[in-house]
Amino acid sequence: MASALIKEPKVGVGVFVFNDRGQFVIGQRKGAHGAGTWALPGGHLEYGETFETCAARETLEETGLSTTVVKFLTATNNIMRGDDAHYVTIFMTAKIHGDKTEPELLEPEKCESWQWITWEELSSWAETHKNALKEGRSSTRKLFLPLLDLFEHRVGINPTHSI
Ligand code: 8DG
Ligand code: MG
């Protein structure tokens, strides 16, 4: 079989980009799988790239923010049945570095807007989304599957403690 036809899991990197008030950047995806769902800045790990380099590069490309103290947090296995995709997501944490402290929408074709959120706020969005799924309702704020899986599969994790 031609290798292009073989489906394989891909590696995605999602970054908790923290300001000094304990908030991180989140945005609503558009134009790709998971459109309409809330996700962290991030993207595909490139061949030969470290997790840290990928996290800093994607954050800079998508938000214009420079980062420091870029650290591995955890990984999740995300089987996106509806979108016929399978990713292993590497979650990283990082701190904003330098004079630029507000995210810029550098890829408006991929994201509606960026905003700040705390872990407590995102946890309550996840709870609402999970309950809606259980009860077969649709929820107003949906998390991108890798983030929902983070809450489901890494119970008790708190990226704020990693920075
Ligand atoms: P690239 O091809 O330019 O590297 O990536 P991109 O254009 O930024 O694509 P993306 O859709 O933002 O991210 C690439 C894939 O990474 C995405 O299709 C699914 C995967 N991914 C995860 N987890 C996360 C996450 O938390 N945030 C983001 N943005 N992508 C993630 O598996
Ligand atoms: Mg991206």
PDB file of C-alpha atoms and ligand atoms in Angstrom:
ATOM      1  CA  MET A   1       0.000   0.000   0.000  1.00  0.00           C
ATOM      2  CA  ALA A   2       1.272   3.511  -0.771  1.00  0.00           C
ATOM      3  CA  SER A   3       2.519   5.073   2.458  1.00  0.00           C
ATOM      4  CA  ALA A   4       0.319   8.147   1.888  1.00  0.00           C
ATOM      5  CA  LEU A   5      -2.697   5.884   2.467  1.00  0.00           C
ATOM      6  CA  ILE A   6      -1.512   4.539   5.823  1.00  0.00           C
ATOM      7  CA  LYS A   7      -3.030   6.441   8.721  1.00  0.00           C
ATOM      8  CA  GLU A   8      -0.681   7.142  11.592  1.00  0.00           C
ATOM      9  CA  PRO A   9      -0.965   9.193  14.783  1.00  0.00           C
ATOM     10  CA  LYS A  10       0.617  12.650  14.577  1.00  0.00           C
ATOM     11  CA  VAL A  11       2.314  14.688  17.265  1.00  0.00           C
ATOM     12  CA  GLY A  12       0.765  18.012  18.282  1.00  0.00           C
ATOM     13  CA  VAL A  13       2.130  20.476  20.810  1.00  0.00           C
ATOM     14  CA  GLY A  14      -0.161  22.703  22.922  1.00  0.00           C
ATOM     15  CA  VAL A  15       1.304  25.484  25.072  1.00  0.00           C
ATOM     16  CA  PHE A  16       0.052  27.073  28.283  1.00  0.00           C
ATOM     17  CA  VAL A  17       1.505  30.562  27.746  1.00  0.00           C
ATOM     18  CA  PHE A  18       1.333  32.287  31.135  1.00  0.00           C
ATOM     19  CA  ASN A  19       1.369  35.979  31.997  1.00  0.00           C
ATOM     20  CA  ASP A  20       2.500  37.114  35.449  1.00  0.00           C
ATOM     21  CA  ARG A  21      -1.102  37.159  36.720  1.00  0.00           C
ATOM     22  CA  GLY A  22      -1.480  33.366  36.463  1.00  0.00           C
ATOM     23  CA  GLN A  23      -3.560  33.513  33.260  1.00  0.00           C
ATOM     24  CA  PHE A  24      -2.804  31.767  29.954  1.00  0.00           C
ATOM     25  CA  VAL A  25      -3.787  32.282  26.304  1.00  0.00           C
ATOM     26  CA  ILE A  26      -6.695  30.462  24.685  1.00  0.00           C
ATOM     27  CA  GLY A  27      -8.480  30.914  21.347  1.00  0.00           C
ATOM     28  CA  GLN A  28     -11.361  29.540  19.302  1.00  0.00           C
ATOM     29  CA  ARG A  29     -10.151  27.419  16.374  1.00  0.00           C
ATOM     30  CA  LYS A  30     -11.360  27.995  12.842  1.00  0.00           C
ATOM     31  CA  GLY A  31     -10.752  26.596   9.358  1.00  0.00           C
ATOM     32  CA  ALA A  32      -9.498  23.162  10.499  1.00  0.00           C
ATOM     33  CA  HIS A  33     -10.623  20.137  12.497  1.00  0.00           C
ATOM     34  CA  GLY A  34     -12.024  21.178  15.857  1.00  0.00           C
ATOM     35  CA  ALA A  35     -13.363  24.434  14.353  1.00  0.00           C
ATOM     36  CA  GLY A  36     -15.332  26.363  16.968  1.00  0.00           C
ATOM     37  CA  THR A  37     -13.593  24.667  19.898  1.00  0.00           C
ATOM     38  CA  TRP A  38     -11.271  26.420  22.358  1.00  0.00           C
ATOM     39  CA  ALA A  39      -7.583  25.472  22.161  1.00  0.00           C
ATOM     40  CA  LEU A  40      -4.141  26.547  23.248  1.00  0.00           C
ATOM     41  CA  PRO A  41      -1.602  28.027  20.841  1.00  0.00           C
ATOM     42  CA  GLY A  42       0.241  25.127  19.237  1.00  0.00           C
ATOM     43  CA  GLY A  43       0.802  23.017  16.171  1.00  0.00           C
ATOM     44  CA  HIS A  44       2.638  20.085  14.675  1.00  0.00           C
ATOM     45  CA  LEU A  45       6.019  18.947  15.931  1.00  0.00           C
ATOM     46  CA  GLU A  46       8.418  19.248  13.002  1.00  0.00           C
ATOM     47  CA  TYR A  47      10.987  16.617  12.082  1.00  0.00           C
ATOM     48  CA  GLY A  48      14.133  17.007  14.222  1.00  0.00           C
ATOM     49  CA  GLU A  49      12.555  19.583  16.550  1.00  0.00           C
ATOM     50  CA  THR A  50      12.584  19.482  20.383  1.00  0.00           C
ATOM     51  CA  PHE A  51       9.305  19.945  22.297  1.00  0.00           C
ATOM     52  CA  GLU A  52      10.701  23.199  23.730  1.00  0.00           C
ATOM     53  CA  THR A  53      11.651  24.639  20.334  1.00  0.00           C
ATOM     54  CA  CYS A  54       8.288  23.678  18.838  1.00  0.00           C
ATOM     55  CA  ALA A  55       6.392  25.269  21.755  1.00  0.00           C
ATOM     56  CA  ALA A  56       8.343  28.540  21.501  1.00  0.00           C
ATOM     57  CA  ARG A  57       8.087  28.625  17.684  1.00  0.00           C
ATOM     58  CA  GLU A  58       4.324  27.962  17.506  1.00  0.00           C
ATOM     59  CA  THR A  59       3.648  30.504  20.281  1.00  0.00           C
ATOM     60  CA  LEU A  60       5.670  33.164  18.466  1.00  0.00           C
ATOM     61  CA  GLU A  61       4.125  32.373  15.047  1.00  0.00           C
ATOM     62  CA  GLU A  62       0.555  32.439  16.330  1.00  0.00           C
ATOM     63  CA  THR A  63       0.619  35.135  19.056  1.00  0.00           C
ATOM     64  CA  GLY A  64       3.848  37.137  18.564  1.00  0.00           C
ATOM     65  CA  LEU A  65       4.768  36.391  22.187  1.00  0.00           C
ATOM     66  CA  SER A  66       8.322  35.421  23.144  1.00  0.00           C
ATOM     67  CA  THR A  67       8.623  32.795  25.850  1.00  0.00           C
ATOM     68  CA  THR A  68      11.039  31.601  28.501  1.00  0.00           C
ATOM     69  CA  VAL A  69      11.111  28.691  31.000  1.00  0.00           C
ATOM     70  CA  VAL A  70       9.492  26.389  28.438  1.00  0.00           C
ATOM     71  CA  LYS A  71       8.778  23.081  30.187  1.00  0.00           C
ATOM     72  CA  PHE A  72       7.145  19.724  29.507  1.00  0.00           C
ATOM     73  CA  LEU A  73       3.895  19.241  31.440  1.00  0.00           C
ATOM     74  CA  THR A  74       2.297  15.990  30.269  1.00  0.00           C
ATOM     75  CA  ALA A  75       1.037  14.138  27.185  1.00  0.00           C
ATOM     76  CA  THR A  76      -2.402  12.872  26.163  1.00  0.00           C
ATOM     77  CA  ASN A  77      -3.611  10.466  23.498  1.00  0.00           C
ATOM     78  CA  ASN A  78      -6.376  12.082  21.442  1.00  0.00           C
ATOM     79  CA  ILE A  79      -8.474   9.909  19.147  1.00  0.00           C
ATOM     80  CA  MET A  80     -10.591  12.418  17.218  1.00  0.00           C
ATOM     81  CA  ARG A  81     -13.113  10.012  15.694  1.00  0.00           C
ATOM     82  CA  GLY A  82     -15.424  12.668  14.259  1.00  0.00           C
ATOM     83  CA  ASP A  83     -12.516  14.332  12.467  1.00  0.00           C
ATOM     84  CA  ASP A  84     -10.796  11.082  11.433  1.00  0.00           C
ATOM     85  CA  ALA A  85      -7.613  12.221  13.179  1.00  0.00           C
ATOM     86  CA  HIS A  86      -5.389  10.830  15.917  1.00  0.00           C
ATOM     87  CA  TYR A  87      -2.877  12.987  17.787  1.00  0.00           C
ATOM     88  CA  VAL A  88      -0.550  12.567  20.702  1.00  0.00           C
ATOM     89  CA  THR A  89      -0.516  16.013  22.285  1.00  0.00           C
ATOM     90  CA  ILE A  90       2.525  17.198  24.164  1.00  0.00           C
ATOM     91  CA  PHE A  91       1.413  19.860  26.656  1.00  0.00           C
ATOM     92  CA  MET A  92       4.037  22.446  27.567  1.00  0.00           C
ATOM     93  CA  THR A  93       4.064  25.421  29.927  1.00  0.00           C
ATOM     94  CA  ALA A  94       5.922  28.668  29.289  1.00  0.00           C
ATOM     95  CA  LYS A  95       6.227  32.189  30.621  1.00  0.00           C
ATOM     96  CA  ILE A  96       5.971  35.321  28.513  1.00  0.00           C
ATOM     97  CA  HIS A  97       9.324  36.990  28.099  1.00  0.00           C
ATOM     98  CA  GLY A  98      10.106  40.556  27.034  1.00  0.00           C
ATOM     99  CA  ASP A  99       8.204  43.776  26.426  1.00  0.00           C
ATOM    100  CA  LYS A 100       5.352  42.354  24.387  1.00  0.00           C
ATOM    101  CA  THR A 101       2.836  41.019  26.892  1.00  0.00           C
ATOM    102  CA  GLU A 102      -0.449  40.824  24.938  1.00  0.00           C
ATOM    103  CA  PRO A 103      -1.143  38.135  22.306  1.00  0.00           C
ATOM    104  CA  GLU A 104      -1.635  39.281  18.708  1.00  0.00           C
ATOM    105  CA  LEU A 105      -3.870  37.422  16.238  1.00  0.00           C
ATOM    106  CA  LEU A 106      -1.170  36.544  13.688  1.00  0.00           C
ATOM    107  CA  GLU A 107      -3.068  33.700  11.972  1.00  0.00           C
ATOM    108  CA  PRO A 108      -6.651  35.050  11.739  1.00  0.00           C
ATOM    109  CA  GLU A 109      -7.552  32.268   9.277  1.00  0.00           C
ATOM    110  CA  LYS A 110      -6.907  29.683  12.029  1.00  0.00           C
ATOM    111  CA  CYS A 111      -8.218  31.409  15.167  1.00  0.00           C
ATOM    112  CA  GLU A 112     -11.117  33.785  15.981  1.00  0.00           C
ATOM    113  CA  SER A 113      -9.298  35.714  18.717  1.00  0.00           C
ATOM    114  CA  TRP A 114      -7.015  35.200  21.714  1.00  0.00           C
ATOM    115  CA  GLN A 115      -8.062  35.790  25.295  1.00  0.00           C
ATOM    116  CA  TRP A 116      -6.738  35.233  28.813  1.00  0.00           C
ATOM    117  CA  ILE A 117      -8.159  32.548  31.075  1.00  0.00           C
ATOM    118  CA  THR A 118      -7.297  30.985  34.435  1.00  0.00           C
ATOM    119  CA  TRP A 119      -7.082  27.248  35.086  1.00  0.00           C
ATOM    120  CA  GLU A 120     -10.130  27.513  37.399  1.00  0.00           C
ATOM    121  CA  GLU A 121     -12.185  29.142  34.632  1.00  0.00           C
ATOM    122  CA  LEU A 122     -11.115  26.571  32.040  1.00  0.00           C
ATOM    123  CA  SER A 123     -11.890  23.762  34.507  1.00  0.00           C
ATOM    124  CA  SER A 124     -15.451  25.006  34.805  1.00  0.00           C
ATOM    125  CA  TRP A 125     -15.790  25.232  30.983  1.00  0.00           C
ATOM    126  CA  ALA A 126     -14.559  21.608  30.807  1.00  0.00           C
ATOM    127  CA  GLU A 127     -17.056  20.497  33.448  1.00  0.00           C
ATOM    128  CA  THR A 128     -19.942  22.126  31.561  1.00  0.00           C
ATOM    129  CA  HIS A 129     -18.771  20.609  28.261  1.00  0.00           C
ATOM    130  CA  LYS A 130     -18.394  17.111  29.789  1.00  0.00           C
ATOM    131  CA  ASN A 131     -21.842  17.239  31.405  1.00  0.00           C
ATOM    132  CA  ALA A 132     -23.427  18.380  28.149  1.00  0.00           C
ATOM    133  CA  LEU A 133     -21.774  15.475  26.296  1.00  0.00           C
ATOM    134  CA  LYS A 134     -23.007  12.972  28.911  1.00  0.00           C
ATOM    135  CA  GLU A 135     -26.544  14.281  28.660  1.00  0.00           C
ATOM    136  CA  GLY A 136     -26.485  14.508  24.858  1.00  0.00           C
ATOM    137  CA  ARG A 137     -26.907  18.293  24.911  1.00  0.00           C
ATOM    138  CA  SER A 138     -24.813  20.742  22.942  1.00  0.00           C
ATOM    139  CA  SER A 139     -22.721  23.134  24.975  1.00  0.00           C
ATOM    140  CA  THR A 140     -21.996  26.770  24.184  1.00  0.00           C
ATOM    141  CA  ARG A 141     -18.268  26.569  24.937  1.00  0.00           C
ATOM    142  CA  LYS A 142     -16.578  23.452  23.615  1.00  0.00           C
ATOM    143  CA  LEU A 143     -12.973  22.585  24.366  1.00  0.00           C
ATOM    144  CA  PHE A 144     -10.676  21.193  21.657  1.00  0.00           C
ATOM    145  CA  LEU A 145     -10.480  17.426  22.303  1.00  0.00           C
ATOM    146  CA  PRO A 146      -6.831  17.449  23.502  1.00  0.00           C
ATOM    147  CA  LEU A 147      -7.834  19.890  26.276  1.00  0.00           C
ATOM    148  CA  LEU A 148     -10.954  17.907  27.166  1.00  0.00           C
ATOM    149  CA  ASP A 149      -8.811  14.741  27.309  1.00  0.00           C
ATOM    150  CA  LEU A 150      -6.379  16.553  29.599  1.00  0.00           C
ATOM    151  CA  PHE A 151      -9.174  17.030  32.145  1.00  0.00           C
ATOM    152  CA  GLU A 152     -10.498  13.473  31.676  1.00  0.00           C
ATOM    153  CA  HIS A 153      -7.187  11.572  31.642  1.00  0.00           C
ATOM    154  CA  ARG A 154      -4.984  13.704  33.910  1.00  0.00           C
ATOM    155  CA  VAL A 155      -7.332  14.355  36.802  1.00  0.00           C
ATOM    156  CA  GLY A 156      -5.836  16.753  39.346  1.00  0.00           C
ATOM    157  CA  ILE A 157      -3.260  18.241  36.990  1.00  0.00           C
ATOM    158  CA  ASN A 158      -2.717  21.999  37.305  1.00  0.00           C
ATOM    159  CA  PRO A 159      -0.367  23.716  34.811  1.00  0.00           C
ATOM    160  CA  THR A 160      -0.197  26.774  37.081  1.00  0.00           C
ATOM    161  CA  HIS A 161       1.928  24.685  39.473  1.00  0.00           C
ATOM    162  CA  SER A 162       4.467  23.988  36.740  1.00  0.00           C
ATOM    163  CA  ILE A 163       5.530  27.587  36.036  1.00  0.00           C
TER     164      ILE A 163
HETATM  165  P1  8DG B   1       1.395  23.591  11.593  1.00  0.00           P
HETATM  166  O1  8DG B   1       0.892  22.655  10.537  1.00  0.00           O
HETATM  167  O2  8DG B   1       1.571  25.015  11.153  1.00  0.00           O
HETATM  168  O3  8DG B   1       2.539  23.031  12.361  1.00  0.00           O
HETATM  169  O4  8DG B   1       0.267  23.586  12.635  1.00  0.00           O
HETATM  170  P2  8DG B   1      -0.964  24.545  12.766  1.00  0.00           P
HETATM  171  O5  8DG B   1      -1.394  25.056  11.464  1.00  0.00           O
HETATM  172  O6  8DG B   1      -0.686  25.496  13.866  1.00  0.00           O
HETATM  173  O7  8DG B   1      -2.029  23.511  13.137  1.00  0.00           O
HETATM  174  P3  8DG B   1      -2.928  23.367  14.396  1.00  0.00           P
HETATM  175  O8  8DG B   1      -4.186  22.828  13.832  1.00  0.00           O
HETATM  176  O9  8DG B   1      -2.965  24.554  15.280  1.00  0.00           O
HETATM  177  O10 8DG B   1      -2.148  22.272  15.228  1.00  0.00           O
HETATM  178  C1  8DG B   1      -1.686  21.149  14.612  1.00  0.00           C
HETATM  179  C2  8DG B   1      -2.254  19.968  15.224  1.00  0.00           C
HETATM  180  O11 8DG B   1      -1.757  19.787  16.513  1.00  0.00           O
HETATM  181  C3  8DG B   1      -3.732  20.055  15.357  1.00  0.00           C
HETATM  182  O12 8DG B   1      -4.286  19.718  14.151  1.00  0.00           O
HETATM  183  C4  8DG B   1      -3.986  19.098  16.424  1.00  0.00           C
HETATM  184  C5  8DG B   1      -2.713  19.091  17.191  1.00  0.00           C
HETATM  185  N1  8DG B   1      -2.902  19.618  18.510  1.00  0.00           N
HETATM  186  C6  8DG B   1      -3.074  18.776  19.497  1.00  0.00           C
HETATM  187  N2  8DG B   1      -3.233  19.454  20.634  1.00  0.00           N
HETATM  188  C7  8DG B   1      -3.221  20.773  20.343  1.00  0.00           C
HETATM  189  C8  8DG B   1      -3.427  21.920  21.132  1.00  0.00           C
HETATM  190  O13 8DG B   1      -3.624  21.873  22.338  1.00  0.00           O
HETATM  191  N3  8DG B   1      -3.389  23.100  20.486  1.00  0.00           N
HETATM  192  C9  8DG B   1      -3.174  23.152  19.138  1.00  0.00           C
HETATM  193  N4  8DG B   1      -3.166  24.357  18.554  1.00  0.00           N
HETATM  194  N5  8DG B   1      -2.978  22.056  18.383  1.00  0.00           N
HETATM  195  C10 8DG B   1      -3.007  20.870  18.985  1.00  0.00           C
HETATM  196  O14 8DG B   1      -3.066  17.563  19.329  1.00  0.00           O
HETATM  197 MG    MG B   2      -1.773  26.087  15.477  1.00  0.00          MG
END
